[in-house]
Amino acid sequence: MKRKLLGVIDATTYHENLEDLLTHRSLAALPFAGRYRIIDFVLSNMVNSGIRSVAIFPKMQYRSLMDHLGSGKNWDLNRKRDGLFFFPSPIVDNDGNKIGSFEHFAANLDFFYRSTQEYAIITNCYTVFNMTFNSVLNWHSENGCDITEIHHKDGRPMEMYLIKTSLLIKLIETRNETGYTCMKDVVNDLHNDFTICRYNYEGHAVMIDSIENFFSTSMNLLQPDVWKKLFIKEQPIITKVKDEPPTKYVKGSEVKNAMIANGCLINGHVENSIVSRGVKIGKGAVIKNCIIMQKCHIEDNCYLDSVILDKDVRVEAGTHLVGTARSPYVIRKGTKQGALMNS
């Protein structure tokens, strides 16, 4: 399997419904579950499938993504042969919601020419799921497919495609003649000459495409049965390792049904919430149904319910912020929220 399958992750997608969380980062680098980034799921799935060559195709705002992934060491992808590759898009105005842009691939065609893997798996960067691609490859071969599109069990296309690398190269080279701009164009063309197959994935999978969807998917992680479907011991979700001290819970603090990452200082009450690394929560503060990202500082006697705080947000003492599950209150990265700002 190690030399059979090439991993290709399209990290160009931008969803306007996530704008408040994407002003400083790409969708692939969106923090999730306290210590992960969205891309960790598909990248870990590839590594757990024995894939040792992964190409990531980002577009804009990819500095935080590159900082997170680095050389790929945490995923065992810092190799002399194969490994982790970044190919930023040279096209600024291309359609960022077409997975597997042939124009983007064409600008880096030498990479595909040099690849020794017989097959390629092309995926989006924003699906939260845990699967290995071995079964897809076996099913693809057994059924004589030219292209296999992975669908969720509810019938939704998951924007993931398995294809022979040689056929992928041909599609890239002939894009101007065929008019195909991406993989979706090919599988949706009823008049093509390819054998298009659909593989149904039966596991848990959510495509993050809006604030509401991001919030509900995160909150669902607090349910043990959902957590167990995503975080499987035999198929670990790998992320960037950070050496930080354990979280300190001050006397009088209270935590109920919450995920708290390392390096935090908890003085207040935290309930049904996800708290990332290095967060400080002051005395008398009440945090309910919230997502608090890295290094936020919530001062004394604040009340937050159904709120998303992006990284490095400071909430001044006595501030009350209340959203809803369908419309969480979002504070952008690096801003300050004070009591006098509330209406």
Coordinates of C-alpha atoms in Angstrom, one line a residue:
M1 CA 0.0 0.0 0.0
K2 CA 2.9 2.4 0.7
R3 CA 3.8 2.8 -2.9
K4 CA 0.4 2.3 -4.5
L5 CA -1.5 5.4 -3.4
L6 CA -0.6 9.1 -3.7
G7 CA -2.4 11.6 -1.4
V8 CA -3.6 14.9 -2.9
I9 CA -5.4 17.4 -0.5
D10 CA -7.1 20.4 -2.1
A11 CA -6.8 23.2 0.5
T12 CA -8.1 26.0 -1.7
T13 CA -11.8 26.0 -0.6
Y14 CA -13.2 29.1 1.0
H15 CA -16.7 29.2 2.5
E16 CA -18.2 32.6 3.0
N17 CA -20.3 31.3 5.8
L18 CA -17.1 30.8 7.8
E19 CA -15.7 34.2 7.0
D20 CA -15.4 35.3 10.7
L21 CA -13.0 32.4 11.4
L22 CA -11.1 32.6 8.1
T23 CA -9.8 36.1 8.1
H24 CA -6.3 35.0 9.1
R25 CA -6.2 31.4 8.0
S26 CA -7.2 28.9 5.4
L27 CA -10.1 26.5 6.1
A28 CA -7.7 23.6 6.4
A29 CA -6.0 25.3 9.4
L30 CA -9.2 26.0 11.3
P31 CA -8.8 24.9 14.9
F32 CA -11.0 22.0 16.0
A33 CA -11.6 20.0 19.1
G34 CA -9.3 22.0 21.3
R35 CA -6.0 20.8 19.9
Y36 CA -6.4 19.8 16.2
R37 CA -6.8 21.6 12.9
I38 CA -9.5 20.5 10.3
I39 CA -6.8 19.1 7.9
D40 CA -5.5 16.7 10.6
F41 CA -8.4 14.4 9.9
V42 CA -7.9 13.7 6.2
L43 CA -4.1 13.9 6.5
S44 CA -4.1 11.3 9.4
N45 CA -6.5 9.1 7.4
M46 CA -4.0 9.1 4.6
V47 CA -1.1 8.3 6.9
N48 CA -3.1 5.5 8.6
S49 CA -3.7 4.1 5.1
G50 CA 0.0 3.7 4.5
I51 CA 0.3 6.7 2.2
R52 CA 3.8 8.2 2.4
S53 CA 3.6 10.9 -0.3
V54 CA 1.1 13.7 0.2
A55 CA 0.7 16.9 -1.8
I56 CA -1.2 19.8 -0.4
F57 CA -2.6 22.4 -2.8
P58 CA -3.4 25.6 -0.8
K59 CA -4.5 29.0 -2.2
M60 CA -4.5 32.0 0.1
Q61 CA -3.9 32.6 3.8
Y62 CA -1.8 29.4 4.1
R63 CA 0.9 30.7 6.4
S64 CA -0.8 29.2 9.5
L65 CA -1.3 25.9 7.6
M66 CA 2.3 25.6 6.8
D67 CA 3.3 26.5 10.3
H68 CA 1.0 23.8 11.6
L69 CA 2.2 21.0 9.3
G70 CA 5.9 22.1 9.0
S71 CA 8.0 19.4 7.4
G72 CA 5.3 16.7 8.2
K73 CA 7.4 15.2 11.0
N74 CA 4.5 14.6 13.3
W75 CA 2.8 12.6 10.6
D76 CA 6.1 10.8 9.7
L77 CA 6.2 12.5 6.4
N78 CA 9.6 14.2 6.6
R79 CA 11.3 11.8 4.3
K80 CA 14.2 11.7 1.8
R81 CA 11.9 10.1 -0.7
D82 CA 8.2 11.0 -1.0
G83 CA 7.0 12.9 2.0
L84 CA 4.9 16.1 2.4
F85 CA 4.7 18.7 -0.4
F86 CA 3.1 22.2 -0.7
F87 CA 2.0 23.6 -4.0
P88 CA 0.4 27.0 -3.5
S89 CA -2.0 28.1 -6.3
P90 CA -0.5 30.6 -8.8
I91 CA -4.0 31.5 -9.9
V92 CA -5.6 34.1 -7.6
D93 CA -9.1 34.2 -9.2
N94 CA -9.8 30.6 -9.8
D95 CA -12.9 29.0 -8.3
G96 CA -11.9 28.0 -4.8
N97 CA -14.8 25.6 -4.4
K98 CA -13.9 23.2 -7.1
I99 CA -12.1 20.2 -5.5
G100 CA -9.1 19.2 -7.6
S101 CA -8.6 22.1 -10.0
F102 CA -6.8 20.8 -13.1
E103 CA -5.3 24.3 -13.7
H104 CA -3.8 24.2 -10.2
F105 CA -2.5 20.7 -10.8
A106 CA -1.2 21.7 -14.3
A107 CA 1.1 24.3 -12.7
N108 CA 2.8 21.5 -10.8
L109 CA 2.5 18.7 -13.3
D110 CA 6.2 17.6 -12.8
F111 CA 5.2 16.4 -9.4
F112 CA 2.7 13.9 -10.9
Y113 CA 5.1 12.9 -13.6
R114 CA 7.7 12.0 -10.9
S115 CA 5.2 10.1 -8.6
T116 CA 5.7 6.4 -8.5
Q117 CA 2.3 5.6 -7.0
E118 CA -0.1 3.9 -9.3
Y119 CA -3.2 5.5 -7.9
A120 CA -4.1 8.9 -6.4
I121 CA -6.7 9.8 -3.8
I122 CA -7.9 13.4 -4.2
T123 CA -9.7 14.9 -1.2
N124 CA -11.0 18.2 0.2
C125 CA -9.5 19.5 3.4
Y126 CA -12.5 20.1 5.6
T127 CA -14.2 16.8 6.3
V128 CA -14.2 15.6 9.9
F129 CA -14.1 11.8 9.7
N130 CA -11.9 8.7 10.4
M131 CA -11.4 6.1 7.7
T132 CA -8.7 4.3 5.8
F133 CA -8.6 4.4 2.1
N134 CA -7.4 0.8 1.7
S135 CA -10.9 -0.6 1.3
V136 CA -11.7 2.1 -1.3
L137 CA -8.7 1.1 -3.4
N138 CA -9.6 -2.6 -3.1
W139 CA -13.2 -2.0 -4.1
H140 CA -12.1 0.3 -7.0
S141 CA -9.8 -2.5 -8.4
E142 CA -12.3 -5.3 -7.9
N143 CA -15.1 -3.4 -9.7
G144 CA -12.9 -2.3 -12.7
C145 CA -13.5 1.4 -12.0
D146 CA -11.7 4.3 -13.8
I147 CA -12.8 6.8 -11.1
T148 CA -14.4 6.2 -7.8
E149 CA -16.2 9.0 -6.0
I150 CA -16.7 8.5 -2.3
H151 CA -20.2 9.2 -1.0
H152 CA -21.5 9.3 2.6
K153 CA -24.1 6.7 3.6
D154 CA -26.8 9.4 3.4
G155 CA -26.0 9.9 -0.3
R156 CA -24.0 13.1 -0.1
P157 CA -20.8 13.2 -2.3
M158 CA -17.8 13.7 0.0
E159 CA -15.7 15.4 -2.7
M160 CA -13.1 12.6 -2.6
Y161 CA -12.0 10.7 -5.7
L162 CA -9.8 7.7 -6.4
I163 CA -8.2 7.5 -9.8
K164 CA -5.1 6.0 -11.5
T165 CA -2.3 8.6 -11.5
S166 CA -1.8 8.1 -15.2
L167 CA -5.5 8.9 -15.9
L168 CA -5.2 12.0 -13.7
I169 CA -2.3 13.2 -15.7
K170 CA -4.2 12.6 -18.9
L171 CA -7.1 14.6 -17.6
I172 CA -4.8 17.5 -16.6
E173 CA -3.1 17.5 -20.0
T174 CA -6.3 17.4 -22.0
R175 CA -8.3 19.9 -19.9
N176 CA -8.5 22.5 -22.7
E177 CA -9.8 20.0 -25.2
T178 CA -12.3 18.3 -22.9
G179 CA -13.4 21.4 -21.0
Y180 CA -13.1 19.5 -17.7
T181 CA -11.9 21.9 -15.0
C182 CA -11.9 19.6 -12.0
M183 CA -12.8 16.1 -10.9
K184 CA -16.4 17.0 -10.3
D185 CA -16.8 17.9 -14.0
V186 CA -15.6 14.5 -15.0
V187 CA -17.8 12.4 -12.7
N188 CA -20.9 14.5 -13.5
D189 CA -20.5 14.2 -17.3
L190 CA -23.0 11.6 -18.3
H191 CA -21.4 11.3 -21.7
N192 CA -17.8 10.5 -20.8
D193 CA -16.2 7.2 -21.6
F194 CA -15.0 6.4 -18.1
T195 CA -16.4 3.8 -15.6
I196 CA -17.5 6.0 -12.7
C197 CA -18.2 4.2 -9.5
R198 CA -19.6 5.3 -6.1
Y199 CA -18.2 4.0 -2.9
N200 CA -20.4 4.5 0.2
Y201 CA -18.7 5.3 3.4
E202 CA -20.7 4.1 6.4
G203 CA -18.9 6.0 9.2
H204 CA -19.4 9.3 10.8
A205 CA -18.5 12.3 8.5
V206 CA -19.3 16.0 8.6
M207 CA -18.1 18.6 6.0
I208 CA -17.5 21.9 7.8
D209 CA -19.0 24.6 5.6
S210 CA -20.6 27.2 8.0
I211 CA -20.4 28.7 11.4
E212 CA -23.5 26.8 12.5
N213 CA -22.2 23.5 11.2
F214 CA -18.7 24.1 12.8
F215 CA -20.4 24.9 16.1
S216 CA -22.8 21.9 16.1
T217 CA -20.1 19.5 15.0
S218 CA -17.8 20.7 17.8
M219 CA -20.5 20.5 20.4
N220 CA -21.4 16.9 19.3
L221 CA -17.8 15.8 20.3
L222 CA -18.9 16.2 23.9
Q223 CA -21.1 13.1 23.3
P224 CA -19.0 10.0 24.1
D225 CA -20.6 8.0 21.2
V226 CA -19.6 10.6 18.6
W227 CA -16.1 11.0 20.1
K228 CA -15.5 7.3 19.8
K229 CA -16.5 7.3 16.1
L230 CA -13.8 9.9 15.3
F231 CA -11.0 9.2 17.7
I232 CA -10.1 5.5 17.2
K233 CA -7.1 4.0 19.0
E234 CA -6.1 2.0 16.0
Q235 CA -6.5 4.9 13.6
P236 CA -5.2 8.0 15.6
I237 CA -5.9 11.5 14.5
I238 CA -2.4 13.0 14.5
T239 CA -1.6 16.7 15.1
K240 CA 1.3 19.0 15.9
V241 CA 2.9 18.2 19.2
K242 CA 3.2 21.0 21.6
D243 CA 5.0 20.7 25.0
E244 CA 2.9 22.5 27.5
P245 CA 2.2 22.0 31.2
P246 CA -1.0 20.4 32.5
T247 CA -4.0 22.6 33.0
K248 CA -4.3 24.1 36.5
Y249 CA -7.7 24.0 38.2
V250 CA -7.8 26.6 40.9
K251 CA -9.7 25.8 44.1
G252 CA -13.4 26.7 43.7
S253 CA -13.4 26.2 39.9
E254 CA -16.0 23.8 38.4
V255 CA -15.9 21.8 35.1
K256 CA -18.8 19.8 33.7
N257 CA -18.8 17.8 30.4
A258 CA -16.0 19.8 28.9
M259 CA -12.8 19.2 26.9
I260 CA -9.9 21.2 28.3
A261 CA -6.5 21.2 26.5
N262 CA -3.1 21.6 28.2
G263 CA -1.7 24.8 29.6
C264 CA -4.9 26.4 30.8
L265 CA -5.7 28.2 34.0
I266 CA -9.3 27.6 35.2
N267 CA -10.7 29.7 38.0
G268 CA -14.4 29.8 37.0
H269 CA -17.2 27.5 35.8
V270 CA -16.9 25.7 32.5
E271 CA -19.8 23.5 31.2
N272 CA -20.5 21.8 27.9
S273 CA -17.6 23.6 26.3
I274 CA -14.3 23.0 24.4
V275 CA -11.3 25.0 25.6
S276 CA -8.0 25.0 23.7
R277 CA -4.4 25.3 24.9
G278 CA -3.2 28.2 27.0
V279 CA -6.6 29.7 27.9
K280 CA -7.1 31.7 31.1
I281 CA -10.6 31.8 32.7
G282 CA -11.0 34.2 35.6
K283 CA -12.7 33.9 39.0
G284 CA -16.5 34.0 38.9
A285 CA -16.6 33.5 35.1
V286 CA -19.2 31.2 33.7
I287 CA -18.6 29.5 30.3
K288 CA -21.4 27.4 28.8
N289 CA -21.8 25.8 25.4
C290 CA -18.7 27.6 24.1
I291 CA -15.7 27.1 21.9
I292 CA -12.7 28.9 23.3
M293 CA -9.6 28.8 21.0
Q294 CA -5.9 29.1 21.9
K295 CA -4.6 31.7 24.3
C296 CA -7.8 33.5 25.0
H297 CA -8.1 35.4 28.3
I298 CA -11.6 35.6 29.9
E299 CA -11.4 37.9 32.9
D300 CA -13.4 37.7 36.2
N301 CA -17.2 37.5 36.4
C302 CA -17.8 37.1 32.7
Y303 CA -20.8 35.2 31.4
L304 CA -20.5 33.4 28.0
D305 CA -23.1 31.1 26.5
S306 CA -23.0 29.8 22.9
V307 CA -20.0 31.8 22.0
I308 CA -17.0 31.1 19.7
L309 CA -13.8 33.0 20.7
D310 CA -11.1 32.8 18.1
K311 CA -7.4 32.8 19.1
D312 CA -5.9 35.5 21.3
V313 CA -9.2 37.1 22.3
R314 CA -9.5 39.0 25.6
V315 CA -12.9 39.4 27.2
E316 CA -12.8 42.1 29.9
A317 CA -14.2 41.6 33.4
G318 CA -18.0 41.6 33.7
T319 CA -18.8 41.1 30.1
H320 CA -21.9 39.1 29.1
L321 CA -22.0 37.4 25.7
V322 CA -24.9 35.2 24.6
G323 CA -25.6 33.5 21.3
T324 CA -27.6 30.5 20.3
A325 CA -26.8 27.1 18.9
R326 CA -28.0 28.2 15.4
S327 CA -26.3 31.5 15.6
P328 CA -23.3 31.4 18.0
Y329 CA -21.7 34.7 19.0
V330 CA -18.4 34.9 17.2
I331 CA -15.4 37.1 18.3
R332 CA -12.7 37.4 15.7
K333 CA -9.0 36.5 16.4
G334 CA -7.0 38.9 18.5
T335 CA -9.8 41.3 19.4
K336 CA -10.9 42.7 22.8
Q337 CA -14.5 42.4 24.0
G338 CA -15.5 44.6 26.9
A339 CA -18.6 45.1 29.0
L340 CA -19.2 48.6 27.4
M341 CA -19.4 47.0 24.0
N342 CA -22.4 44.9 24.8
S343 CA -25.8 46.0 23.6

